[in-house]
PDB file of C-alpha atoms in Angstrom:
ATOM      1  CA  MET A   3     103.146   9.706  53.924  1.00 35.00           C
ATOM      2  CA  THR A   4     103.305   7.874  50.553  1.00 34.00           C
ATOM      3  CA  ILE A   5     106.225   8.086  48.317  1.00 34.00           C
ATOM      4  CA  ALA A   6     105.600   6.759  44.725  1.00 35.00           C
ATOM      5  CA  LEU A   7     108.966   6.943  42.875  1.00 36.00           C
ATOM      6  CA  GLY A   8     111.518   4.883  41.118  1.00 40.00           C
ATOM      7  CA  GLY A   9     114.383   4.359  43.500  1.00 44.00           C
ATOM      8  CA  ASN A  10     117.232   6.558  42.995  1.00 57.00           C
ATOM      9  CA  GLU A  11     118.859   8.198  45.905  1.00 67.00           C
ATOM     10  CA  MET A  12     118.422  11.894  44.782  1.00 72.00           C
ATOM     11  CA  SER A  13     114.724  11.374  44.289  1.00 84.00           C
ATOM     12  CA  SER A  14     114.530   9.747  47.660  1.00 88.00           C
ATOM     13  CA  ASP A  15     116.368  12.525  49.468  1.00 91.00           C
ATOM     14  CA  LEU A  16     114.194  15.209  47.791  1.00 94.00           C
ATOM     15  CA  THR A  17     110.901  13.385  48.438  1.00 94.00           C
ATOM     16  CA  ASP A  18     112.094  13.159  52.019  1.00 95.00           C
ATOM     17  CA  LEU A  19     112.591  16.899  52.148  1.00 96.00           C
ATOM     18  CA  VAL A  20     109.118  17.613  50.782  1.00 96.00           C
ATOM     19  CA  CYS A  21     107.727  15.182  53.449  1.00 96.00           C
ATOM     20  CA  GLN A  22     109.650  17.072  56.254  1.00 97.00           C
ATOM     21  CA  LEU A  23     108.197  20.443  55.019  1.00 97.00           C
ATOM     22  CA  VAL A  24     104.765  19.089  55.320  1.00 97.00           C
ATOM     23  CA  LYS A  25     105.481  17.707  58.530  1.00 97.00           C
ATOM     24  CA  ALA A  26     106.884  21.003  59.688  1.00 98.00           C
ATOM     25  CA  GLU A  27     103.621  22.758  58.578  1.00 97.00           C
ATOM     26  CA  ASN A  28     101.529  20.064  60.569  1.00 97.00           C
ATOM     27  CA  GLU A  29     103.737  20.581  63.626  1.00 97.00           C
ATOM     28  CA  CYS A  30     104.106  24.597  63.281  1.00 98.00           C
ATOM     29  CA  ASP A  31     107.805  23.819  63.333  1.00 98.00           C
ATOM     30  CA  ARG A  32     109.524  26.967  61.962  1.00 98.00           C
ATOM     31  CA  ALA A  33     113.063  25.668  62.796  1.00 98.00           C
ATOM     32  CA  LYS A  34     112.576  22.595  60.564  1.00 98.00           C
ATOM     33  CA  ALA A  35     111.036  24.512  57.757  1.00 98.00           C
ATOM     34  CA  ASP A  36     113.885  27.081  57.975  1.00 98.00           C
ATOM     35  CA  SER A  37     116.376  24.367  57.729  1.00 98.00           C
ATOM     36  CA  ILE A  38     114.954  23.162  54.325  1.00 98.00           C
ATOM     37  CA  LEU A  39     114.224  26.666  52.795  1.00 98.00           C
ATOM     38  CA  ALA A  40     117.211  28.275  51.054  1.00 98.00           C
ATOM     39  CA  GLN A  41     118.197  31.670  52.195  1.00 98.00           C
ATOM     40  CA  ASN A  42     117.566  32.813  48.575  1.00 98.00           C
ATOM     41  CA  PHE A  43     113.877  31.338  48.740  1.00 98.00           C
ATOM     42  CA  THR A  44     111.986  33.417  46.212  1.00 97.00           C
ATOM     43  CA  ALA A  45     108.412  32.806  47.218  1.00 97.00           C
ATOM     44  CA  ILE A  46     105.553  30.359  47.848  1.00 97.00           C
ATOM     45  CA  THR A  47     102.483  31.115  45.823  1.00 97.00           C
ATOM     46  CA  ARG A  48      99.489  29.807  47.931  1.00 95.00           C
ATOM     47  CA  ALA A  49      96.499  28.205  46.336  1.00 95.00           C
ATOM     48  CA  ARG A  50      94.392  31.314  47.819  1.00 92.00           C
ATOM     49  CA  GLY A  51      96.410  33.380  45.340  1.00 94.00           C
ATOM     50  CA  GLU A  52      98.704  35.029  47.929  1.00 95.00           C
ATOM     51  CA  GLU A  53     102.397  35.151  47.371  1.00 97.00           C
ATOM     52  CA  GLN A  54     104.619  35.036  50.535  1.00 97.00           C
ATOM     53  CA  ASN A  55     108.435  35.548  50.786  1.00 98.00           C
ATOM     54  CA  ARG A  56     110.529  33.258  53.045  1.00 98.00           C
ATOM     55  CA  ASP A  57     109.871  35.365  56.352  1.00 98.00           C
ATOM     56  CA  ASP A  58     106.166  35.378  55.707  1.00 97.00           C
ATOM     57  CA  LEU A  59     106.035  31.659  54.920  1.00 98.00           C
ATOM     58  CA  LEU A  60     107.961  30.773  58.029  1.00 98.00           C
ATOM     59  CA  ASN A  61     105.694  33.005  60.055  1.00 98.00           C
ATOM     60  CA  GLU A  62     102.534  31.285  58.766  1.00 97.00           C
ATOM     61  CA  ILE A  63     104.213  27.867  59.529  1.00 98.00           C
ATOM     62  CA  GLU A  64     104.866  28.926  63.056  1.00 98.00           C
ATOM     63  CA  ASN A  65     101.472  30.628  63.588  1.00 98.00           C
ATOM     64  CA  PRO A  66      98.950  29.018  61.087  1.00 96.00           C
ATOM     65  CA  LYS A  67      95.608  30.754  60.343  1.00 93.00           C
ATOM     66  CA  ASN A  68      93.954  27.455  60.993  1.00 94.00           C
ATOM     67  CA  PRO A  69      96.048  25.078  63.366  1.00 94.00           C
ATOM     68  CA  ASN A  70      93.555  22.415  62.983  1.00 96.00           C
ATOM     69  CA  ILE A  71      94.546  21.630  59.459  1.00 96.00           C
ATOM     70  CA  HIS A  72      96.352  18.331  58.995  1.00 97.00           C
ATOM     71  CA  ARG A  73      98.405  17.541  55.791  1.00 97.00           C
ATOM     72  CA  ILE A  74      99.082  14.253  53.981  1.00 96.00           C
ATOM     73  CA  VAL A  75     101.547  14.291  51.081  1.00 96.00           C
ATOM     74  CA  ASP A  76     101.712  11.859  48.164  1.00 94.00           C
ATOM     75  CA  VAL A  77     104.961  12.575  46.427  1.00 84.00           C
ATOM     76  CA  LEU A  78     104.489  11.651  42.772  1.00 85.00           C
ATOM     77  CA  SER A  79     107.491  12.552  40.750  1.00 92.00           C
ATOM     78  CA  THR A  80     110.876  14.309  40.523  1.00 93.00           C
ATOM     79  CA  LEU A  81     112.322  15.941  37.345  1.00 93.00           C
ATOM     80  CA  GLY A  82     115.626  17.537  36.844  1.00 91.00           C
ATOM     81  CA  SER A  83     119.344  17.039  36.655  1.00 85.00           C
ATOM     82  CA  GLY A  84     122.479  18.715  37.900  1.00 90.00           C
ATOM     83  CA  ASP A  85     121.767  21.177  40.636  1.00 95.00           C
ATOM     84  CA  ILE A  86     118.092  21.969  39.989  1.00 96.00           C
ATOM     85  CA  VAL A  87     115.123  19.507  40.701  1.00 96.00           C
ATOM     86  CA  VAL A  88     111.478  19.785  40.621  1.00 97.00           C
ATOM     87  CA  VAL A  89     109.371  17.671  43.011  1.00 97.00           C
ATOM     88  CA  ARG A  90     105.643  17.367  42.109  1.00 97.00           C
ATOM     89  CA  SER A  91     103.221  16.168  44.920  1.00 97.00           C
ATOM     90  CA  VAL A  92      99.683  16.151  45.941  1.00 97.00           C
ATOM     91  CA  VAL A  93      98.951  17.430  49.511  1.00 97.00           C
ATOM     92  CA  THR A  94      95.576  16.467  51.075  1.00 96.00           C
ATOM     93  CA  THR A  95      94.407  18.750  53.811  1.00 96.00           C
ATOM     94  CA  MET A  96      91.800  17.788  56.607  1.00 95.00           C
ATOM     95  CA  ASP A  97      90.262  20.155  59.247  1.00 94.00           C
ATOM     96  CA  GLN A  98      90.540  18.127  62.429  1.00 94.00           C
ATOM     97  CA  ALA A  99      88.174  20.387  64.188  1.00 94.00           C
ATOM     98  CA  ASP A 100      85.529  19.675  61.588  1.00 92.00           C
ATOM     99  CA  PRO A 101      85.433  15.961  60.723  1.00 85.00           C
ATOM    100  CA  LYS A 102      82.401  16.526  58.389  1.00 91.00           C
ATOM    101  CA  ALA A 103      84.364  18.952  56.174  1.00 90.00           C
ATOM    102  CA  SER A 104      85.502  17.268  52.947  1.00 92.00           C
ATOM    103  CA  PRO A 105      89.305  16.993  52.504  1.00 94.00           C
ATOM    104  CA  LYS A 106      90.892  19.510  50.001  1.00 95.00           C
ATOM    105  CA  ARG A 107      93.641  18.424  47.429  1.00 96.00           C
ATOM    106  CA  PHE A 108      96.440  20.723  46.232  1.00 97.00           C
ATOM    107  CA  ARG A 109      99.052  20.209  43.692  1.00 97.00           C
ATOM    108  CA  ASN A 110     102.544  21.307  45.100  1.00 98.00           C
ATOM    109  CA  ILE A 111     105.565  22.089  42.995  1.00 98.00           C
ATOM    110  CA  HIS A 112     108.861  22.456  44.933  1.00 98.00           C
ATOM    111  CA  VAL A 113     111.928  23.612  43.182  1.00 98.00           C
ATOM    112  CA  PHE A 114     115.176  22.440  44.943  1.00 98.00           C
ATOM    113  CA  GLU A 115     118.643  23.655  44.298  1.00 97.00           C
ATOM    114  CA  LYS A 116     121.755  21.958  45.347  1.00 97.00           C
ATOM    115  CA  GLN A 117     123.774  24.649  47.456  1.00 97.00           C
ATOM    116  CA  GLN A 118     127.211  23.737  48.890  1.00 96.00           C
ATOM    117  CA  GLY A 119     126.226  20.081  48.756  1.00 94.00           C
ATOM    118  CA  THR A 120     122.737  20.385  50.390  1.00 96.00           C
ATOM    119  CA  TRP A 121     119.447  20.403  48.707  1.00 97.00           C
ATOM    120  CA  LEU A 122     117.385  23.441  49.624  1.00 98.00           C
ATOM    121  CA  CYS A 123     113.912  24.601  48.409  1.00 98.00           C
ATOM    122  CA  VAL A 124     114.088  27.728  46.495  1.00 98.00           C
ATOM    123  CA  ALA A 125     110.462  28.107  45.151  1.00 98.00           C
ATOM    124  CA  TRP A 126     107.051  26.519  45.930  1.00 98.00           C
ATOM    125  CA  GLN A 127     103.741  26.635  44.096  1.00 98.00           C
ATOM    126  CA  VAL A 128     100.437  25.540  45.339  1.00 98.00           C
ATOM    127  CA  THR A 129      97.329  24.890  43.203  1.00 97.00           C
ATOM    128  CA  ALA A 130      93.983  23.777  44.426  1.00 96.00           C
ATOM    129  CA  LEU A 131      92.724  20.694  42.570  1.00 96.00           C
ATOM    130  CA  LYS A 132      89.049  19.868  41.728  1.00 90.00           C
ATOM    131  CA  GLN A 133      87.366  17.828  44.233  1.00 79.00           C
ATOM    132  CA  ALA A 134      86.104  14.349  43.333  1.00 66.00           C
ATOM    133  CA  LEU A 135      82.309  14.249  43.029  1.00 54.00           C
TER     134      LEU A 135
END
């Protein structure tokens, strides 16, 4: 995992949470993801155009459609102040069962809210990026 940010503590904490969410997806770790998603998490909008609520997202993390997908995250920036912060990242996915398949890249936008002193993810947007030629 690569974190490319200036060094303030809030940015570091939030980028670490994004990395932990991606790790939870890689490891099918529902409990880890559950601890990072707010109870009032609105939805993830997947690159495939599907919107999932909190329960559907946690179910897919625990039982992925393709368990061979491995994700690597590059956290690029954080923006926000007060109790709301947006973390932008690029996640690259690779199918470990098909080494000849080209990696895919996705822009991820995570919205975090500080709730009772803890940063929690309240929304997530994923957009497919064009592949390099």
